[in-house]
Short mmCIF file of C-alpha atoms in Angstrom, two decimals:
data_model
loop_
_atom_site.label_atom_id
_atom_site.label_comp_id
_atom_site.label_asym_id
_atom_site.label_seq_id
_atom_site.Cartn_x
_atom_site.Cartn_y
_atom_site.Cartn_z
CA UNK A 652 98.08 111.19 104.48
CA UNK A 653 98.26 107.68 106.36
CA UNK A 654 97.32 104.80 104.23
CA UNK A 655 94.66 102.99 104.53
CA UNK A 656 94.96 100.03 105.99
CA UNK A 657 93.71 97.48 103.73
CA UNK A 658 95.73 99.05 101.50
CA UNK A 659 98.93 98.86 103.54
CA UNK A 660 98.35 95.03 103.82
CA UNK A 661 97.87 95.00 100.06
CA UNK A 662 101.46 96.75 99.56
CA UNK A 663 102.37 94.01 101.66
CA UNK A 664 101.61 91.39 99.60
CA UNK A 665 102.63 93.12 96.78
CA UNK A 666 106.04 93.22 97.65
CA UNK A 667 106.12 89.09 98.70
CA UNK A 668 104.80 88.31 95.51
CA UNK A 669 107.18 90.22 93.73
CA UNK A 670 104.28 92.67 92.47
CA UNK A 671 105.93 95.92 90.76
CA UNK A 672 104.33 98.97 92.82
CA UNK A 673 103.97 102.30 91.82
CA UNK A 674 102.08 104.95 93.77
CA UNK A 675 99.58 107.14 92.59
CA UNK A 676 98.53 109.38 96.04
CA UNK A 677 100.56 112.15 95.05
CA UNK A 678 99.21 112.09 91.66
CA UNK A 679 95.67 111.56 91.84
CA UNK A 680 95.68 112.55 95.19
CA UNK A 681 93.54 109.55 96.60
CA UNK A 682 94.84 106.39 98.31
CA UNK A 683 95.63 104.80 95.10
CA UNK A 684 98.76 102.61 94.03
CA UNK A 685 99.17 100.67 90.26
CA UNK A 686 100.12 97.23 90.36
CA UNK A 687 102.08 95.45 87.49
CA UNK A 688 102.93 91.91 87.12
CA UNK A 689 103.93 89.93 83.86
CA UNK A 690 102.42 92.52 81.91
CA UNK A 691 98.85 93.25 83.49
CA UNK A 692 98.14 96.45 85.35
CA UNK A 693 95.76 97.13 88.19
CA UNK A 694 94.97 100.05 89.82
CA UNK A 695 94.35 99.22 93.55
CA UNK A 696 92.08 102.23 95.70
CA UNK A 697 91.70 101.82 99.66
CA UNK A 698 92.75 98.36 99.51
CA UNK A 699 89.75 97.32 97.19
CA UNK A 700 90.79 95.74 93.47
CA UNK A 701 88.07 96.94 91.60
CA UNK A 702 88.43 95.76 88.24
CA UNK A 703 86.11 92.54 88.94
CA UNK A 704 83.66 95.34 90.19
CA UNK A 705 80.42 97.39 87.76
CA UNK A 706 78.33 99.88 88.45
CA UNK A 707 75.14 98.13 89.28
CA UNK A 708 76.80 95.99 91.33
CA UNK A 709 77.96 98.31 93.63
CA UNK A 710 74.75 100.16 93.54
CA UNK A 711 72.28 97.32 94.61
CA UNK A 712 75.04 96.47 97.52
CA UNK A 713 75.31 99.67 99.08
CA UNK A 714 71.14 100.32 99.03
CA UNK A 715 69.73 97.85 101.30
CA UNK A 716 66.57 97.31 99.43
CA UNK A 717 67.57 96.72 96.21
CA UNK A 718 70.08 94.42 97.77
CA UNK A 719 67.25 92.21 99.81
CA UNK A 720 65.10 92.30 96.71
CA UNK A 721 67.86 90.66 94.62
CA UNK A 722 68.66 87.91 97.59
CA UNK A 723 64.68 86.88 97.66
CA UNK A 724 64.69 86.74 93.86
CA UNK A 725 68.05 84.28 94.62
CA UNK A 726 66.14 82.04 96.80
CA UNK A 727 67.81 83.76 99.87
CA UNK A 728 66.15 84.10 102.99
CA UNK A 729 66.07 87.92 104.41
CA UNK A 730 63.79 89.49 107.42
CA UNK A 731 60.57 91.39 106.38
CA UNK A 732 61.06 94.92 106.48
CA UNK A 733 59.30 98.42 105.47
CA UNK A 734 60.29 101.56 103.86
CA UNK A 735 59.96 104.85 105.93
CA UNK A 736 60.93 108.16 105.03
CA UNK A 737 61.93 110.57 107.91
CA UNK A 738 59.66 113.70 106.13
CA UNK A 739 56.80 111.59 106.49
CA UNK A 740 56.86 109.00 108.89
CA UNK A 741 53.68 106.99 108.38
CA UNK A 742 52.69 105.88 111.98
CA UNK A 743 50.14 103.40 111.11
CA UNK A 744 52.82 101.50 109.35
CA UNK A 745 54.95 101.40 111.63
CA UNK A 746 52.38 100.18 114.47
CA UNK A 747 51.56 97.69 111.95
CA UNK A 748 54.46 96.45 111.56
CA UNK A 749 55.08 96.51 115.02
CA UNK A 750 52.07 94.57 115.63
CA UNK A 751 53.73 91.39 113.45
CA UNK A 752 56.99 91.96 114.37
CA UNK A 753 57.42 93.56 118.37
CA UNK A 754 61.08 93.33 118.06
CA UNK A 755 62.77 95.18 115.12
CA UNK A 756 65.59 97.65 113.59
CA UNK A 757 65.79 100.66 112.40
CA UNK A 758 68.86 101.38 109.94
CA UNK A 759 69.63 104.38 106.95
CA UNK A 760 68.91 102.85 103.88
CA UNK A 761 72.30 103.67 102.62
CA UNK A 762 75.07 103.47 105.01
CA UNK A 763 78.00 101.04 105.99
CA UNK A 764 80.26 100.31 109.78
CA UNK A 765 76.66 100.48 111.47
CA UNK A 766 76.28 104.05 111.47
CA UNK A 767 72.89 105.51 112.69
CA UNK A 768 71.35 101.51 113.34
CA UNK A 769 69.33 101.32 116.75
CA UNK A 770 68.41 97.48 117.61
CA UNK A 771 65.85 96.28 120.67
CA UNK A 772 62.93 98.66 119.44
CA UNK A 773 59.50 97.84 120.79
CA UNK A 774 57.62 101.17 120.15
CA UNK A 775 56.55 103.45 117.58
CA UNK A 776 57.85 106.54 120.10
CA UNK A 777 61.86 105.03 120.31
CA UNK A 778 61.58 104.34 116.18
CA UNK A 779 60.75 108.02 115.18
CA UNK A 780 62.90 109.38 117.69
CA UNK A 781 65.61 108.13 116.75
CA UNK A 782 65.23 108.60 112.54
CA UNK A 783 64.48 111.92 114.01
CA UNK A 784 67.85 112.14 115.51
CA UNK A 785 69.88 110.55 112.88
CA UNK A 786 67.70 112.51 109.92
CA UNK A 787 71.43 114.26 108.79
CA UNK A 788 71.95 110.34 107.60
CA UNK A 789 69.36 110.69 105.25
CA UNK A 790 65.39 110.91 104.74
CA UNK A 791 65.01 107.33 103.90
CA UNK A 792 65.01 104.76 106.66
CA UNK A 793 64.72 100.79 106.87
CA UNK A 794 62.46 99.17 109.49
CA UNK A 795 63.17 95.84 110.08
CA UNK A 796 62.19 92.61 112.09
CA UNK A 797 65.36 91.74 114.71
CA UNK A 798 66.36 88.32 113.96
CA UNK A 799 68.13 86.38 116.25
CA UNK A 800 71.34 84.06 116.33
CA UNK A 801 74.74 84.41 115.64
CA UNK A 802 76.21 87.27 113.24
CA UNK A 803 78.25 85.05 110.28
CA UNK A 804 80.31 87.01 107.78
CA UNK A 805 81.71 84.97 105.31
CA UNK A 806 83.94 86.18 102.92
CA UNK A 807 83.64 85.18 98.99
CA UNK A 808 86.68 84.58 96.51
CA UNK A 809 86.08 83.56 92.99
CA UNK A 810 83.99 80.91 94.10
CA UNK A 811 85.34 79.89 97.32
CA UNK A 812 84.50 81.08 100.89
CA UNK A 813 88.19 81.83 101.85
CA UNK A 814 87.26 82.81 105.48
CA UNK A 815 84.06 83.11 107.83
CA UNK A 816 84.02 84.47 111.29
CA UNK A 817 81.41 85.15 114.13
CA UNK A 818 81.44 88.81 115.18
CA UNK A 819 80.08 89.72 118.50
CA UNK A 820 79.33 92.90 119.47
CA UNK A 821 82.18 94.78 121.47
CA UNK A 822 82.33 94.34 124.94
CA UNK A 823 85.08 94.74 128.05
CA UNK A 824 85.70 92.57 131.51
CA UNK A 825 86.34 93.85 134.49
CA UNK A 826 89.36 93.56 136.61
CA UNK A 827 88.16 94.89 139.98
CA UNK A 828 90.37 98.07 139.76
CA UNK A 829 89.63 100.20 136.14
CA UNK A 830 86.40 101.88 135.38
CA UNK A 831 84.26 101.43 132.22
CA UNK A 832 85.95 104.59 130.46
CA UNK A 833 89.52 102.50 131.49
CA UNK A 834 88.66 99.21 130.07
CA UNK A 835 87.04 100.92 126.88
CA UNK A 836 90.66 103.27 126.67
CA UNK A 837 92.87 100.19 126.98
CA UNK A 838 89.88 98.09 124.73
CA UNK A 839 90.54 101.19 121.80
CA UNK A 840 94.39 101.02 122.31
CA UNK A 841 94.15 97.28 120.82
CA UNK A 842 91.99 98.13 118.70
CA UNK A 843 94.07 100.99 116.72
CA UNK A 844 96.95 98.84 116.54
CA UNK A 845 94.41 96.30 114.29
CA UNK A 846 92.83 98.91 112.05
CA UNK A 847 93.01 102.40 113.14
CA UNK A 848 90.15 103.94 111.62
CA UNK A 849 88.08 101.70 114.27
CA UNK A 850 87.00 103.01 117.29
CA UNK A 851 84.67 102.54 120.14
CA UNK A 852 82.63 105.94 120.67
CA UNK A 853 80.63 106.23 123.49
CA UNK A 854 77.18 106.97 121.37
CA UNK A 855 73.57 106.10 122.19
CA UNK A 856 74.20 102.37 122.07
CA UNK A 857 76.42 102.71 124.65
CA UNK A 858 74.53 105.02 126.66
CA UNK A 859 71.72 102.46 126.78
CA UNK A 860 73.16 99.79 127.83
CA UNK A 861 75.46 101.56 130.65
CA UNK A 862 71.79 102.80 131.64
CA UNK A 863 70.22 99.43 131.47
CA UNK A 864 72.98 98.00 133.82
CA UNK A 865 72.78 101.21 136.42
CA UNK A 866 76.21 102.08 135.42
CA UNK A 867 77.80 105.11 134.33
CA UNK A 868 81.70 105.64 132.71
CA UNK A 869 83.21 105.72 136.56
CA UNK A 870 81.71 102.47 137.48
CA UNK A 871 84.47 99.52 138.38
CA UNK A 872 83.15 96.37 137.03
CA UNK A 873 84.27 93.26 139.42
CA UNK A 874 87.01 90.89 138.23
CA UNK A 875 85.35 88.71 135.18
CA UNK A 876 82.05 90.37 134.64
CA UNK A 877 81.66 91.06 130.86
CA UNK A 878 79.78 94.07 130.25
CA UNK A 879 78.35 94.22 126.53
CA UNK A 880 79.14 97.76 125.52
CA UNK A 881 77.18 97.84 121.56
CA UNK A 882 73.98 96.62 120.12
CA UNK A 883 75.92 96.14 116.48
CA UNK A 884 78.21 93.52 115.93
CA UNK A 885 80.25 95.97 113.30
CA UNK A 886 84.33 95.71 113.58
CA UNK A 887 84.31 99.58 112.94
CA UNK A 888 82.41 100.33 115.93
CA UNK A 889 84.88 97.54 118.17
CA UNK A 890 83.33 93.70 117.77
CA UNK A 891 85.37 91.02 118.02
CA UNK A 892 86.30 88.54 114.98
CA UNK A 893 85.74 84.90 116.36
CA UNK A 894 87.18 82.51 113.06
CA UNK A 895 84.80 79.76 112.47
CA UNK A 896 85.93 79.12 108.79
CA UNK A 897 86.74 75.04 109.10
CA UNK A 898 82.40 74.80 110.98
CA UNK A 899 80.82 76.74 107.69
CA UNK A 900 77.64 74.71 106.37
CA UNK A 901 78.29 74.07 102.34
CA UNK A 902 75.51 75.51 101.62
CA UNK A 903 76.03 78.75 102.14
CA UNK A 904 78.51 78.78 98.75
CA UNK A 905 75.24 78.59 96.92
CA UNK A 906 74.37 81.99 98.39
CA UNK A 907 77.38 83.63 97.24
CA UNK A 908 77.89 81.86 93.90
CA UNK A 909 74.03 82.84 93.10
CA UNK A 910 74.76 86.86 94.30
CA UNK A 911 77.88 86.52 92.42
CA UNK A 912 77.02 85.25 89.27
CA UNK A 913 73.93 87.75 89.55
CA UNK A 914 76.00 90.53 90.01
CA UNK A 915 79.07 89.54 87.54
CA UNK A 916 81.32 89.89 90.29
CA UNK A 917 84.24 87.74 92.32
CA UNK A 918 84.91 89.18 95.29
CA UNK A 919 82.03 89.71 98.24
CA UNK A 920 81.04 89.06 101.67
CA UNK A 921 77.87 88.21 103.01
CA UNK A 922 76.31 88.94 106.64
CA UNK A 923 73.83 86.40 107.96
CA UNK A 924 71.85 85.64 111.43
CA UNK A 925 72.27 82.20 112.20
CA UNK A 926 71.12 79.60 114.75
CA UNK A 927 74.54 78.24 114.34
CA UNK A 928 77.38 77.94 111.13
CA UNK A 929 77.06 74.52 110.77
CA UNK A 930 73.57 74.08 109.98
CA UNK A 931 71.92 74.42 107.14
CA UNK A 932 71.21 78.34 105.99
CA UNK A 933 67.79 77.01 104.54
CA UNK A 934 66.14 76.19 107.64
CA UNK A 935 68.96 78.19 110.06
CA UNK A 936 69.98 81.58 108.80
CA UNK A 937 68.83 85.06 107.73
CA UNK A 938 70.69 87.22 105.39
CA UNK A 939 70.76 90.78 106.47
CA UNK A 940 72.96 92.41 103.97
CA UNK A 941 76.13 92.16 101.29
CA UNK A 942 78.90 94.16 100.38
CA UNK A 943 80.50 94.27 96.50
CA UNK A 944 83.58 95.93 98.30
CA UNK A 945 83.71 93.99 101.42
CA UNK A 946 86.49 94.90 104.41
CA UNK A 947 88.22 91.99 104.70
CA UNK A 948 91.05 93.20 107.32
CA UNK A 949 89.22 91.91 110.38
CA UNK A 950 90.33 88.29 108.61
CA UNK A 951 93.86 89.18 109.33
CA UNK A 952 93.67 89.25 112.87
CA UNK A 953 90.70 87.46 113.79
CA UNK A 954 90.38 85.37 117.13
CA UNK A 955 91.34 81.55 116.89
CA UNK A 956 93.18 81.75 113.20
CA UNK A 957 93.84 84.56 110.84
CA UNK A 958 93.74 85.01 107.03
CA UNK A 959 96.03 85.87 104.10
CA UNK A 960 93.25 87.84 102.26
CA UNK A 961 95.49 90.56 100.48
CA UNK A 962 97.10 87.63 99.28
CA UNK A 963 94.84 85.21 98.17
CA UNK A 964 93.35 88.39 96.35
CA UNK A 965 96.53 89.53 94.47
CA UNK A 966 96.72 85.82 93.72
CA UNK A 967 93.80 85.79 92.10
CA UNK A 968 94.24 89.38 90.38
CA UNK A 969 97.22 88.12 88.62
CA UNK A 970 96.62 84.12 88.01
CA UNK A 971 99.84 83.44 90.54
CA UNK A 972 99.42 79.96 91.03
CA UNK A 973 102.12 79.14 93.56
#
């Protein structure tokens, strides 16, 4: 079985550092390897080091509203959102909610790489069809206010923000000679070189906005025009990694020291909507979710500069100070 690749890069740095490394897929027959270095062991899983990590953390990051409940109690700001369950969809809720909020998002309560989220809803019709749709992802559904900006994810390390990039959602530009399916081919080809187990599909976000745009697969876009192909920003699902690390407002370290501390771990990433990076998250920023097992490969290649994250986390693991 191929590894995965976080956990390729992490072999990687292993073996710089002088890390002993000892596989355990064949064993325990998951992507696992043990790591040994002056005497401490760690067992490393899918690229992840999770003995920072507990329980509860990992529980309130993966369910989106105990996660928003904690970052209000924190002091950080998040976008008003409902509860709905797909059995019962309470209508006059969501007209309600509608009625404050005419823009909003539905997502799965649980679920990660923006599986199943549908953005630029205006009626209660397009929100139960598509948690009707997407039911198999489970029967309980967040409705939430769209909140505009730029999408920040900054990553967290042991109290330092060790990288931050902009991720916009994937799009392609024509050349005046290959069709949409072309330019989305040669966009996936890139891609898979990056991090394999990304991919553009061509799902119901797509489908919209090739709609909106009188387009279909065939069309030829002219030389420059960018066509936006996704509504989510999500590297999984093809965005682009723009690195604004050195333009990051101080500020947001308070976030991530507060969730951290919270939450007894070091290692996390947090996704915001911003009016920009620079200004202050107080008065310019939204937090829409965080992850107590963040990726952190779309750091190695990102646009502009790239990061040493398997590094800087082995570092850390192990107390290697040069």
């Amino acid at each position: 079985k191929q590894l995965d690749p976080h956990q390729r890069k992490i072999i990687q740095a292993a073996e710089r550092l002088g890390i002993n490394i000892t596989p355990l897929q064949s064993t325990l027959q998951i992507d696992a390897i043990e790591l040994s270095y002056q005497g401490q062991k760690e067992i490393v899983t899918l690229g992840r080091v999770f003995s920072h990590l507990n329980a509860i953390a990992d529980q309130v990051a993966a369910n989106k509203v105990a996660s928003k409940t904690l970052m209000k109690a924190l002091g950080i700001p998040v976008p008003p959102e409902v509860l709905l369950d797909v059995k019962h969809l309470d209508e006059i809720v969501i007209e309600q909610f509608l009625f404050n909020h005419p823009l909003v998002v539905v997502k799965p309560l649980i679920g990660t790489d923006g599986i199943g989220i549908a953005m630029h809803l205006r009626t209660r019709e397009n929100i139960c069809n598509h948690i009707e749709a997407f039911a198999h992802l489970g029967h309980q559904w967040i409705l939430e206010a769209q909140v505009k900006g730029e999408d920040l994810r900054l990553q967290y390390l042991n109290g330092e923000i060790v990288a931050a990039c902009v991720r916009k959602p994937c799009f392609i530009v024509g050349n005046g000679q290959d069709s949409i399916q072309s330019l989305i081919d040669h966009r996936n080809e890139l891609i898979q070189t990056q991090n394999p187990d990304n991919f553009i599909a061509v799902d119901h976000q797509v489908k919209r906005r090739l709609a909106l745009a009188e387009f279909d697969l065939t069309t030829v876009l002219k030389k420059g025009y960018e066509l936006q192909l996704k509504d989510v920003s999500n590297m999984a699902q093809g965005g682009h990694a723009i690195d604004i690390s050195h333009k990051v407002h101080p500020h947001y370290l308070n976030y991530l020291d507060a969730l951290a501390n919270s939450l007894h771990i070091r290692v996390l990433s947090l996704d915001v909507m911003t009016d920009s990076p620079e200004l202050d998250p107080a008065q310019h920023a939204t937090a829409l979710e965080f992850n107590a097992r963040p990726a952190w490969l779309h750091h190695t290649f990102s646009e502009g500069k790239q990061h040493d994250i398997p590094t800087l986390i082995l570092k850390d693991l192990f107390q290697i100070k040069s």
